[in-house]
Coordinates of C-alpha atoms and ligand atoms in Angstrom, one line a residue:
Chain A
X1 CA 9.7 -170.4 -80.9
X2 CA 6.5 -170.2 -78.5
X3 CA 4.6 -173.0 -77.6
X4 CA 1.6 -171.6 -78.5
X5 CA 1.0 -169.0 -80.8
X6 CA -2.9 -167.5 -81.5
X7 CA -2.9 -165.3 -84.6
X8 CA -6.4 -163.4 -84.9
X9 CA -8.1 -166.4 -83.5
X10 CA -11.7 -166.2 -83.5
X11 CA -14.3 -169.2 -83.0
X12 CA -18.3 -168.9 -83.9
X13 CA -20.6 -171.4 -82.7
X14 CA -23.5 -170.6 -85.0
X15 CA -23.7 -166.8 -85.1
X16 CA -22.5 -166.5 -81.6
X17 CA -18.3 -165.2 -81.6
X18 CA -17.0 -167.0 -78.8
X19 CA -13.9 -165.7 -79.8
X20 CA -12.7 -162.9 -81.3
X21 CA -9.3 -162.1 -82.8
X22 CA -7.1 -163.4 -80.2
X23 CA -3.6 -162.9 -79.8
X24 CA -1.2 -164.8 -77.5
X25 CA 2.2 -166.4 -77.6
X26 CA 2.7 -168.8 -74.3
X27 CA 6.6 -169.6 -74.6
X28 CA 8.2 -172.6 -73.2
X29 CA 8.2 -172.8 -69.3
X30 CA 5.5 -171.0 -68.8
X31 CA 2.7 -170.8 -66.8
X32 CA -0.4 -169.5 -67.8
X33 CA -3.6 -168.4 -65.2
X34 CA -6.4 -167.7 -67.8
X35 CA -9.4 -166.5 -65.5
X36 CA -12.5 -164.9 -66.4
X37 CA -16.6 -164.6 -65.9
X38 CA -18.8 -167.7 -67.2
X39 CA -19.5 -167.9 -71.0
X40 CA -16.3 -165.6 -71.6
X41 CA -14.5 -168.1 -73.8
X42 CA -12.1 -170.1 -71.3
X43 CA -13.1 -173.5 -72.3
X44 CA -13.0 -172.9 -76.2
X45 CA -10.0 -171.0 -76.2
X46 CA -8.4 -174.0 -74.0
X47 CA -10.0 -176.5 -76.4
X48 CA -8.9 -174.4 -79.9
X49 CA -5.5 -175.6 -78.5
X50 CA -5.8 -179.3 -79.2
X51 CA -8.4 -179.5 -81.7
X52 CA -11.4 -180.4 -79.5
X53 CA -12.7 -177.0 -81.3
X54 CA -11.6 -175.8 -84.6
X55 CA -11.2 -172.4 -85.2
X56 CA -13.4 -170.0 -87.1
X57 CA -10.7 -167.3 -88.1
X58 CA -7.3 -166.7 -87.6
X59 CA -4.6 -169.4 -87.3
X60 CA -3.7 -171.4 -83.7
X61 CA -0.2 -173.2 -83.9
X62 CA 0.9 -175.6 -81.6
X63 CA 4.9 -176.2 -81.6
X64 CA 4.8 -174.6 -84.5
X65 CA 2.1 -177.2 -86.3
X66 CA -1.0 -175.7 -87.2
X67 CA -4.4 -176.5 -85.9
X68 CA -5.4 -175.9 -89.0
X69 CA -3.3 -178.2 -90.8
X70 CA -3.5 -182.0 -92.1
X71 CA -4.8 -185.4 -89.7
X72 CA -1.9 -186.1 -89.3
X73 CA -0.2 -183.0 -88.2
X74 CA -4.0 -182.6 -85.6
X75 CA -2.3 -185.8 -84.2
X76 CA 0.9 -184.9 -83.4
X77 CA -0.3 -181.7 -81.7
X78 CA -2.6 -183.7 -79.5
X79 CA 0.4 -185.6 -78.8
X80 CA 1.9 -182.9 -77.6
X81 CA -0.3 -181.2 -75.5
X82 CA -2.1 -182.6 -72.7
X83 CA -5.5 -182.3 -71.6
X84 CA -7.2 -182.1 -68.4
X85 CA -11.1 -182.0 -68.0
X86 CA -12.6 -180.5 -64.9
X87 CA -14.6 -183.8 -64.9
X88 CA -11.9 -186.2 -65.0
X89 CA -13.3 -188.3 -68.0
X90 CA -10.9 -191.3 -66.6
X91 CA -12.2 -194.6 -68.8
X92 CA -14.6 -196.3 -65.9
X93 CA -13.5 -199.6 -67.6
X94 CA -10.0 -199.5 -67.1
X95 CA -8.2 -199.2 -63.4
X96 CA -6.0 -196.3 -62.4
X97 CA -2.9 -198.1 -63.7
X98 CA -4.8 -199.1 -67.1
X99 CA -6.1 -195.5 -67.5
X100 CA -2.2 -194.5 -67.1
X101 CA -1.2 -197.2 -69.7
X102 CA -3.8 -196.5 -72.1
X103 CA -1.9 -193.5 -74.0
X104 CA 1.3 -195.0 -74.6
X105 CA 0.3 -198.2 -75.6
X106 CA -2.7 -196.9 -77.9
X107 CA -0.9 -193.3 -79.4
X108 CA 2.4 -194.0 -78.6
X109 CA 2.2 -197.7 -79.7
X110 CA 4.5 -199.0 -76.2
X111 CA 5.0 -202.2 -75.8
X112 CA 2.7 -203.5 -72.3
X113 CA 5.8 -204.0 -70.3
X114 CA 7.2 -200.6 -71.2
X115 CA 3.6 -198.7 -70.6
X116 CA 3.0 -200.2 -67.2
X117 CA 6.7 -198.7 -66.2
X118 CA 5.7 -195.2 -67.0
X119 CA 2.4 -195.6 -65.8
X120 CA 3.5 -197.0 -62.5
X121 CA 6.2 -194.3 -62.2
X122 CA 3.7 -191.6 -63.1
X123 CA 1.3 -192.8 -60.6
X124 CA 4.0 -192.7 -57.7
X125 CA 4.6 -189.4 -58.6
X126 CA 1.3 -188.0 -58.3
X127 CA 1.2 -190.0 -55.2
X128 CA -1.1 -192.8 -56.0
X129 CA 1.0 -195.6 -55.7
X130 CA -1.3 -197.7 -53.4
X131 CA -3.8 -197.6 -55.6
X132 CA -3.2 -198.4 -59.0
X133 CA -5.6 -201.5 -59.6
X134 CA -8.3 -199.1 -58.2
X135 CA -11.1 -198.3 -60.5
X136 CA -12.0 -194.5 -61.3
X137 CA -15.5 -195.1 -59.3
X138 CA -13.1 -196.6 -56.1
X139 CA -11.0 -193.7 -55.9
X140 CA -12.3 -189.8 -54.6
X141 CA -12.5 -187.2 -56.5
X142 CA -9.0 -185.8 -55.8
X143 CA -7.4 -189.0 -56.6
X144 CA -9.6 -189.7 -60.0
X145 CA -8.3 -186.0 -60.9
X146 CA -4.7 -186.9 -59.7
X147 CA -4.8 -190.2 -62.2
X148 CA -6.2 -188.5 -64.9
X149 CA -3.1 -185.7 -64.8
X150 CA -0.8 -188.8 -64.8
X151 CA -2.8 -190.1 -68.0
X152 CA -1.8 -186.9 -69.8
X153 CA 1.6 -187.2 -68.9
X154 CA 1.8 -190.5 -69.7
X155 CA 1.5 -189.5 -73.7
X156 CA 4.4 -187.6 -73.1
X157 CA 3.4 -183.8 -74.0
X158 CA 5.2 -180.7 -73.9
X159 CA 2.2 -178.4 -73.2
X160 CA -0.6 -179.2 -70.2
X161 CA -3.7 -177.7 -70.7
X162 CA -6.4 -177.7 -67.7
X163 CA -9.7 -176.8 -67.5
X164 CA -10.4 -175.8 -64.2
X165 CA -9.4 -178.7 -63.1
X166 CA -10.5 -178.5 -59.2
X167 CA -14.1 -177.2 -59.8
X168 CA -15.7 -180.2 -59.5
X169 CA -13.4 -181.0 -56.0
X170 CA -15.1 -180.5 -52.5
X171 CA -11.9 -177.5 -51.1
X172 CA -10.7 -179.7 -48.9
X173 CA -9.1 -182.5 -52.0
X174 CA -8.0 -179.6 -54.2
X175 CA -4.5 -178.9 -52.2
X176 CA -3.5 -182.6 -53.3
X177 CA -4.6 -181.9 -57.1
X178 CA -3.0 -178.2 -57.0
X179 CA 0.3 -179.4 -55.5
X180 CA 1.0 -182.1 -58.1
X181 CA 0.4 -179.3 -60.7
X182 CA 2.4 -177.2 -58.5
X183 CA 5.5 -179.4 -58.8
X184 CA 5.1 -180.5 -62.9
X185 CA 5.4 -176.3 -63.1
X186 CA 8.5 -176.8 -61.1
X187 CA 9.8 -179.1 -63.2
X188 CA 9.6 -176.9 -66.3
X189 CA 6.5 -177.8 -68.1
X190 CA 4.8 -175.6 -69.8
X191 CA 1.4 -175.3 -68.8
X192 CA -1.9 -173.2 -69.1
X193 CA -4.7 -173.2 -66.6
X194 CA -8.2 -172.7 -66.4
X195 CA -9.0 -172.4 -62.6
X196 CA -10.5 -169.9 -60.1
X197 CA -7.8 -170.7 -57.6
X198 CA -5.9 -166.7 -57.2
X199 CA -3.6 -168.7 -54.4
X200 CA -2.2 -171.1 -57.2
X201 CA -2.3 -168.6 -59.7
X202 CA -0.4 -166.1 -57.8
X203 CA 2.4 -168.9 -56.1
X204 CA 2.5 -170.8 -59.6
X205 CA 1.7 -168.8 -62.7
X206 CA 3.9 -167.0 -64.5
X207 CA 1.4 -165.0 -66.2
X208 CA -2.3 -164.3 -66.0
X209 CA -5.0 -163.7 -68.0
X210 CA -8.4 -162.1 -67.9
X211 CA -10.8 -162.8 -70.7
X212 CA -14.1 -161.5 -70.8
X213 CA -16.7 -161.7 -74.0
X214 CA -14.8 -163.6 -75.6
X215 CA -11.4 -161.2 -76.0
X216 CA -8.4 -161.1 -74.1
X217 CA -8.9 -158.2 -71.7
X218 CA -5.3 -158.4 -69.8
X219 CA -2.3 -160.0 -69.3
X220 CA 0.3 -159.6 -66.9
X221 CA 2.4 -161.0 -63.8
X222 CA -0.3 -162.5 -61.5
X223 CA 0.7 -160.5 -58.1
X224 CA 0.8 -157.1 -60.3
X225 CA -2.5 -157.5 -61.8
X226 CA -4.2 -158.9 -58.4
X227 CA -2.9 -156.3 -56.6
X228 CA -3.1 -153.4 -58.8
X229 CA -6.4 -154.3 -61.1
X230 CA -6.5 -152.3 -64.4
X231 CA -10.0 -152.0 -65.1
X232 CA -13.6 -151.8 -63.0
X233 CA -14.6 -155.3 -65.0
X234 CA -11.6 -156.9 -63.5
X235 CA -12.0 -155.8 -60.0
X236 CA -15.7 -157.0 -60.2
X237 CA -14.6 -160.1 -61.0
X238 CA -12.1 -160.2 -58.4
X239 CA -14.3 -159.6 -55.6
X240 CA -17.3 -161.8 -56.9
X241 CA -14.5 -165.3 -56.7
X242 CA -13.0 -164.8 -53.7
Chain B
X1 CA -58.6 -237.7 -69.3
X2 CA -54.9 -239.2 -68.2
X3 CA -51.5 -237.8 -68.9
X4 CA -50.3 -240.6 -70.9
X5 CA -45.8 -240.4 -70.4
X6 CA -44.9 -243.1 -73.1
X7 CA -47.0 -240.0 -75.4
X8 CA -44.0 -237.8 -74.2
X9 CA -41.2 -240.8 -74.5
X10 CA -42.2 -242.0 -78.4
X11 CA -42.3 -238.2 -79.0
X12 CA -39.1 -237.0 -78.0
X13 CA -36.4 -238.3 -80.7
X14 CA -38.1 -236.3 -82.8
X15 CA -38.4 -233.5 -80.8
X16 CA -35.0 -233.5 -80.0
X17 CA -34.1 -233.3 -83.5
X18 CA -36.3 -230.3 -84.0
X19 CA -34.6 -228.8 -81.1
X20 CA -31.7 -229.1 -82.9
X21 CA -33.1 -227.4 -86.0
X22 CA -33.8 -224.8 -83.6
X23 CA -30.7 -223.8 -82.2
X24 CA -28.8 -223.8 -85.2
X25 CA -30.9 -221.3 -86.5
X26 CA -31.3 -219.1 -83.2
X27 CA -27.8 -219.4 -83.3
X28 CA -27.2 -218.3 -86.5
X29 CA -29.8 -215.6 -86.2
X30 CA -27.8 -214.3 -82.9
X31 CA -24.6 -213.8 -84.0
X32 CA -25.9 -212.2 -87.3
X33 CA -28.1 -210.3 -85.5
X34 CA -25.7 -209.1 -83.5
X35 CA -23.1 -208.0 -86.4
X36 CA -26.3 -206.7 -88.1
X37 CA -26.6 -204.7 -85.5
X38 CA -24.1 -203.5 -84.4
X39 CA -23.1 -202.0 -87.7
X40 CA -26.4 -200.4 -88.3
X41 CA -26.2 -198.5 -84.6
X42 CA -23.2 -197.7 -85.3
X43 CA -24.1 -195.7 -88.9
X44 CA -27.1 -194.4 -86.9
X45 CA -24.8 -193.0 -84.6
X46 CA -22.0 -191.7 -86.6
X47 CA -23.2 -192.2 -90.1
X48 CA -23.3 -189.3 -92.3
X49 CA -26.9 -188.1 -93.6
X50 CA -26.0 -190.7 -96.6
X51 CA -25.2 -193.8 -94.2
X52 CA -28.1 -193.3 -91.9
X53 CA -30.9 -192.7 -94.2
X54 CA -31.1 -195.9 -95.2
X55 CA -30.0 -197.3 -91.8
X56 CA -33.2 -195.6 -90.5
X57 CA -35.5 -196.6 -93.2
X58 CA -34.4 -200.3 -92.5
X59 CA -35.3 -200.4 -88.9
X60 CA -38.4 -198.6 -89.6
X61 CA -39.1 -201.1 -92.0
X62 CA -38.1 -204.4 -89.7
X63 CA -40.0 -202.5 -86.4
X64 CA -43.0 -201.1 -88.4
X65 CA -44.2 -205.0 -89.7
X66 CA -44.8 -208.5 -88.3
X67 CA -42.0 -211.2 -88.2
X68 CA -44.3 -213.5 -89.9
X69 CA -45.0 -211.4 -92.7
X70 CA -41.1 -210.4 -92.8
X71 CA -40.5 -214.7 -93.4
X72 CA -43.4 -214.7 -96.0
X73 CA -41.6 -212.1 -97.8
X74 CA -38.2 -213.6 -97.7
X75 CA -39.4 -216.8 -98.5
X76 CA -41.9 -216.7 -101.1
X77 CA -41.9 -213.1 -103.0
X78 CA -37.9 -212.5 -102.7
X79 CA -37.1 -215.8 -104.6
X80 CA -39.6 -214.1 -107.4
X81 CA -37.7 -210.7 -107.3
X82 CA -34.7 -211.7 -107.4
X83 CA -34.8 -215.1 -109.0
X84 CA -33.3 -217.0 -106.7
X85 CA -33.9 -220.2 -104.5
X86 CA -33.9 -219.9 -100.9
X87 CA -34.8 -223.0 -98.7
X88 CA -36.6 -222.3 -96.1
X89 CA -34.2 -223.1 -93.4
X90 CA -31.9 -220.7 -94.4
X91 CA -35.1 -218.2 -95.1
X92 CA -35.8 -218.7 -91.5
X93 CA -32.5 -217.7 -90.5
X94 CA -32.2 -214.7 -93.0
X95 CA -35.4 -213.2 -91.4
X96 CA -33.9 -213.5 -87.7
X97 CA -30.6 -211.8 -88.6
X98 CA -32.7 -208.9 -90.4
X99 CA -35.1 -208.5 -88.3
X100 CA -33.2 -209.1 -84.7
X101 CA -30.4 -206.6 -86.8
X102 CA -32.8 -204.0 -86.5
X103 CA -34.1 -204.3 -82.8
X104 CA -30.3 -204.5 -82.0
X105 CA -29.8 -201.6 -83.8
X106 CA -32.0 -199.4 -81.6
X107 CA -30.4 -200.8 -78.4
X108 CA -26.7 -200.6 -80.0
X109 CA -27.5 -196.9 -80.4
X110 CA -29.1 -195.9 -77.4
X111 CA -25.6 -197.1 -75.7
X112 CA -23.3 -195.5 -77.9
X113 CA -25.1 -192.3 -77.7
X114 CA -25.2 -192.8 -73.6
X115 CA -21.6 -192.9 -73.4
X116 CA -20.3 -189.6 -72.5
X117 CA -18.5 -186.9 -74.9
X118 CA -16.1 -186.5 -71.8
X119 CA -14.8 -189.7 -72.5
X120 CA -14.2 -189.5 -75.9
X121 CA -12.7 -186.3 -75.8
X122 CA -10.2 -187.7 -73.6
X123 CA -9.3 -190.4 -76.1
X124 CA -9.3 -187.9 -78.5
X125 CA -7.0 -185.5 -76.9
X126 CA -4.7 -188.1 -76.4
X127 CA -3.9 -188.5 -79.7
X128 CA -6.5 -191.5 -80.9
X129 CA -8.3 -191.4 -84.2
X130 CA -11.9 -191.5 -83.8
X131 CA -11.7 -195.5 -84.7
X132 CA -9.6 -196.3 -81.9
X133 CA -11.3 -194.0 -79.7
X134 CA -14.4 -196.0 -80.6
X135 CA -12.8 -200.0 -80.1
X136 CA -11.2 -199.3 -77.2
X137 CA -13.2 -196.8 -75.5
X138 CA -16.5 -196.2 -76.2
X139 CA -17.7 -199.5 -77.3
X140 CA -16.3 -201.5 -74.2
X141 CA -18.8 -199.1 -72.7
X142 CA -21.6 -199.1 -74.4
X143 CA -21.7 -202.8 -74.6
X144 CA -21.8 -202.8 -70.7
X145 CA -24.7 -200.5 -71.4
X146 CA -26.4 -202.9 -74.0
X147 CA -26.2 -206.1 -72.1
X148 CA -29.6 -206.0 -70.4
X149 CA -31.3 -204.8 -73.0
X150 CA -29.6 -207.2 -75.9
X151 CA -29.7 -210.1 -73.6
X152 CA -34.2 -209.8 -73.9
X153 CA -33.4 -209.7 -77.5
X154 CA -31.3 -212.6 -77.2
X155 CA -34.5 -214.6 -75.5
X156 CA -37.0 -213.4 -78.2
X157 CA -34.5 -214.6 -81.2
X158 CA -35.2 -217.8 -79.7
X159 CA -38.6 -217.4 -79.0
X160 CA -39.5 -216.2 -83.0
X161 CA -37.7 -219.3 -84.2
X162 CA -41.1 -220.7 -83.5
X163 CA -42.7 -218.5 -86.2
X164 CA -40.9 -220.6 -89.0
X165 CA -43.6 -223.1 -89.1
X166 CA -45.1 -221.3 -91.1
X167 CA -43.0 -222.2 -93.9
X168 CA -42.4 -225.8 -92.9
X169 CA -39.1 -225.3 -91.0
X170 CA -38.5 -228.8 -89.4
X171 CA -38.3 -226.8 -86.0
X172 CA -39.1 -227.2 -82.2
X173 CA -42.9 -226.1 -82.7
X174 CA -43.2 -227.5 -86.1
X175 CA -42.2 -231.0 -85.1
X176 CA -44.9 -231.0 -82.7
X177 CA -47.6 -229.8 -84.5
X178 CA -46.4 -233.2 -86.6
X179 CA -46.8 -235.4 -84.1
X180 CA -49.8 -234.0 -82.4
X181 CA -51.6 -234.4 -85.7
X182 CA -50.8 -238.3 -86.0
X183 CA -51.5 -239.2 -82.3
X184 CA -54.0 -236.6 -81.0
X185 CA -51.9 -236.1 -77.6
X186 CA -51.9 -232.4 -77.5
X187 CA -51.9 -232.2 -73.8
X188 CA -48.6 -234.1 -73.6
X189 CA -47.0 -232.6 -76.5
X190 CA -47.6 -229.1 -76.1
X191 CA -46.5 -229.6 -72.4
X192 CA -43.2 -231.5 -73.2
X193 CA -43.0 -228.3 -75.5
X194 CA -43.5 -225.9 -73.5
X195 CA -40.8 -227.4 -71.1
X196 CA -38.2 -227.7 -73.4
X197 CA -38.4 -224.0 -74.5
X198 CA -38.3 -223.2 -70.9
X199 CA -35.6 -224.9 -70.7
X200 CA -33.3 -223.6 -73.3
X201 CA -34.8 -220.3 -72.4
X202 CA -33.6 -220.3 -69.0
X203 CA -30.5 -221.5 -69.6
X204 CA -29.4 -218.7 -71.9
X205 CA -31.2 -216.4 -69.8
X206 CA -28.8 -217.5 -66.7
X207 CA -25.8 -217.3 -69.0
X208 CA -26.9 -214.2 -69.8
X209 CA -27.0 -212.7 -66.3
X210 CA -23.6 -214.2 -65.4
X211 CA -22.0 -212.6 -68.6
X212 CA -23.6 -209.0 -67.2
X213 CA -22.6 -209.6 -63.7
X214 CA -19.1 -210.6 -64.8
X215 CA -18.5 -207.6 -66.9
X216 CA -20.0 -204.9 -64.5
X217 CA -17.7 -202.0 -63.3
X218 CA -17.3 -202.0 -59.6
Ligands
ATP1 N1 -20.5 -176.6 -78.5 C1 -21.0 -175.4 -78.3 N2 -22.1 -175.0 -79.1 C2 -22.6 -173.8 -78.9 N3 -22.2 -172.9 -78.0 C3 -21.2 -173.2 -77.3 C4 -20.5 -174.5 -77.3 N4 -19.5 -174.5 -76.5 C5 -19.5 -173.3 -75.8 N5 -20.5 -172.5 -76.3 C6 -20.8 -171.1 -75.9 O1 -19.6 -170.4 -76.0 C7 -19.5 -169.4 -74.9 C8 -18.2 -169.6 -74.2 O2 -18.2 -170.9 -73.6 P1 -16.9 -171.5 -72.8 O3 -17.3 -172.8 -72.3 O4 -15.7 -171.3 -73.6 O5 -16.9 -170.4 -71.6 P2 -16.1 -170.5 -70.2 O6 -15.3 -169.2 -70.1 O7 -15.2 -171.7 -70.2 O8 -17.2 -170.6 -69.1 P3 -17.2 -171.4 -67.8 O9 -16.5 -170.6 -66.8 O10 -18.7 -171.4 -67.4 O11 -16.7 -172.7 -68.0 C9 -20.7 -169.7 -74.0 O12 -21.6 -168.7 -74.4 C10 -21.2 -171.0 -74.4 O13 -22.6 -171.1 -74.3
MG2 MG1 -15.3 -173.5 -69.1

C-alpha cells in the first residue's frame, strides 16, 4: 500500500484552484523532491497531506486513512506524518529538549521520564546534544531547524513532510540541516520535500517532481529529469534556481 | 494652617478597616475580571459568529459607558428588573468583574490573535486537538504577551474601587469622606489617603513587574 495516495485532488481557496486533479502515490521508502515556480501549489499540496488544508475535490489518503475522514482518524494521520515548516515554529516557551518532549507527552500521552529519553536521544542524533536546555531564540537558525526535525520525530511518524525547510537558512547552516535529513532518508523513512536544493534532491531523492499552476507537470528520477529536462517550462525553471 | 498628626493617628483604625473593605473587593474584582476575561477573548477569538456577537456587544457595552453609571445600574435598577437584593458590597464587586471582564477581554484578544499561526500549526500537526494546542501552546504565550497590558488593568481595578462611594460601600475613599465630615481635617485625611493608595498601588505594581520579568523568554 503507498504511503500516500492523491486521487483527483484539487484544493480552491475561494475561486482560485490551487490544485487541480492531482494524482500521486509516494510508496514507503521514498523520497520525494517536489520543486516548482512560486504560487504553483507546493505548500498546499504538502499541507493537504496532514490536514493543515482540506481538500476541495478528490480524496488524499494517508496510510491508507482518509484526509477526509472522521477527528479522530485526522489525528492519527497527523500522528503519522511529520511536519516541517520552513520557519521552524519551535514553541519560544519551551527549551530545545522541552520542544522535543512536547509531542510524546501531549499526543502520545508518555510518561515525563520516558519523553525526555526520546527527546534526548533525538537531539544527540541531530547533533544537538550540548544544547538541549537552550531556548529556540539561544540557538541559530540551523540548530532551531535541526530541533524542530527532532520534534517531528519525536511523535514517532512514518512519513516526513518538509516545506522548504532551509529557505529561511543563511547557505552556509543549510549543510547541517540537509545532512540530518540526509541520514533519516538513509535510514528508510519515507519522506517528501519541498526545497530548492537540486544537490540534495539529486544525492537524496528518489523521485522528483515539478509542479507548476497548480498540476503536476513531471515526475521522474532526479539525475534523469535534471539532466535531460522534458519541457521549455522546466528548463526555465532550472536555470532561474541555480 | 498646621498639619495636625494625632488628625492622621485617631483616623487610621478606621481607615484601615476601609482598606480592608477595599482589597477584598479589588480582589474579588481581579480574579473575576480575569476569568471574565479571559473567556470572553477567548470567544472573540475563536467564537463562532453566535459566541461572539454577544461577546462583542458586551464589551461595547462595558467600554462605551462610565463605571459609575455601570454601579448605579447594578445596584439600583437591576434589583428592580430582576427582583432581587443585591448589597452594595457585593454590587461593587459585581461591577468590577463586568466591567474589568471587558477591558481584559480586549487585551486577552489582542494576545491570542498575536501569537503566530506557525505555532499552532505545529501543535496541530503533531497530532493536538485545537484545545490542547490552545492550553499548552498558545495561551502560555499570549499571557507573556498580556502581562504589561493586564498588569495597568490590574492598577485601575484598584483604582475604581474608589468609585463605590457612591453607593455607600464602607471603602478606602468612603471612610474618609466620613471622617473628614465630623472633624473638618481634609488636608490630613485626604493626604493619609492618598498615601495609602500609593502605597497598595505600588506594591502590586512591583509585584507586577517581578511576575513579567520572571516569566520573560530569554
Ligand atoms: N490560505 C490561503 N488563502 C488564499 N490563497 C492561498 C492560501 N494559501 C495559499 N494560497 C494561494 O495558493 C497558491 C499556491 O500557494 P502555495 O503556498 O501552495 O505555493 P508554493 O508553491 O508553496 O509557493 P512558494 O514557493 O512561494 O512557497 C498561491 O497563489 C497562493 O497565493
Ligand atoms: Mg510554499
Amino acid at each position: 500500500m503507498s504511503m500516500v495516495e492523491f486521487k483527483k485532488v484539487s484544493k480552491q481557496f475561494g475561486s482560485h484552484l490551487v490544485l487541480q486533479s492531482i494524482d500521486l502515490a509516494v510508496d514507503p521508502g521514498e523520497v520525494a523532491v517536489v520543486i516548482g515556480p512560486s504560487g504553483s501549489g507546493k505548500s498546499t499540496m504538502l499541507r493537504c497531506i496532514n490536514v493543515l488544508e482540506r481538500v476541495s475535490g478528490g480524496d488524499l489518503l494517508v496510510d491508507g486513512l482518509s484526509v477526509r475522514g472522521s477527528a479522530h482518524d485526522v489525528r492519527r494521520i497527523r500522528l503519522e506524518a511529520g511536519m516541517v515548516f520552513q520557519q521552524f515554529n519551535l514553541f519560544p516557551h519551551l527549551t530545545a529538549l522541552q520542544n522535543v518532549m512536547f509531542g510524546p507527552i501531549r499526543s502520545r500521552g508518555k510518561s515525563k521520564v520516558e519523553a525526555r529519553e526520546i527527546a534526548a536521544a533525538l537531539l544527540q542524533k541531530v547533533g544537538l546534544g550540548e544544547r538541549m536546555n537552550h531556548y529556540p531564540s539561544q540557538l541559530s537558525g540551523g540548530q532551531q531547524q535541526r530541533v524542530a526535525i527532532a520534534r517531528s520525530l519525536a511523535v514517532g511518524p512514518k512519513l516526513m513532510l518538509f516545506d522548504e525547510p532551509t529557505s529561511a537558512l543563511d547557505p552556509e547552516l543549510r549543510q547541517e540541516v540537509l545532512k540530518v535529513m540526509q541520514t533519516l532518508a538513509t535510514e528508510g523513512m519515507t519522506m517528501i520535500v519541498v526545497t530548492h536544493e537540486m544537490g540534495f534532491a539529486k544525492r537524496v531523492g528518489s523521485r522528483l517532481l515539478f509542479m507548476d499552476g497548480g498540476q503536476l507537470v513531471h515526475d521522474g528520477k532526479p539525475v534523469e529529469l535534471l539532466s535531460n529536462p522534458p519541457s521549455e517550462r522546466f528548463r526555465d525553471f532550472l536555470t532561474h534556481v541555480d | 494652617m498646621t498639619f495636625d498628626w494625632t488628625a492622621i493617628v485617631d483616623a487610621l483604625p478606621d481607615l484601615m478597616q476601609g482598606l480592608e473593605l477595599t482589597m477584598l473587593i479589588a480582589l474579588a474584582g481581579l480574579a473575576g475580571g480575569i476569568v471574565v476575561g479571559a473567556l470572553t477573548g477567548a470567544l472573540l477569538t475563536y467564537g463562532g459568529w453566535l459566541a461572539q456577537a454577544p461577546a462583542q456587544v458586551y464589551v461595547a457595552l462595558i467600554r462605551g459607558t462610565p463605571i459609575t453609571v455601570q454601579v448605579m445600574f447594578i445596584y439600583f435598577a437591576l434589583p428592580i428588573l430582576l427582583n432581587v437584593r443585591i448589597s452594595a458590597t457585593n454590587a461593587g464587586i459585581l461591577t468590577l468583574i463586568i466591567n474589568s471582564g471587558a477591558y481584559n477581554a480586549e487585551i486577552v484578544r489582542g494576545a491570542l490573535e498575536s501569537v503566530p499561526t506557525g505555532l499552532k500549526e505545529a501543535g496541530l500537526s503533531m497530532g493536538l486537538s485545537f484545545r490542547k494546542v490552545l492550553a499548552y501552546v498558545i495561551a502560555p504565550i499570549a499571557v507573556r504577551r498580556a502581562l504589561p497590558a493586564m498588569g495597568n488593568q490590574l492598577v485601575s481595578v484598584v483604582k475604581d474601587t474608589s468609585i463605590f462611594l457612591v453607593i455607600g460601600v464602607g471603602e478606602l475613599t468612603r471612610r474618609g469622606q466620613e471622617i473628614m465630615s465630623a472633624n473638618f481635617r481634609a488636608v490630613e485625611i485626604w493626604t493619609a489617603v492618598a498615601v495609602i493608595y500609593l502605597i497598595v498601588i505600588s506594591i502590586l505594581a512591583v509585584s507586577l513587574r517581578f511576575v513579567e520579568r520572571a516569566a520573560r523568554l530569554p
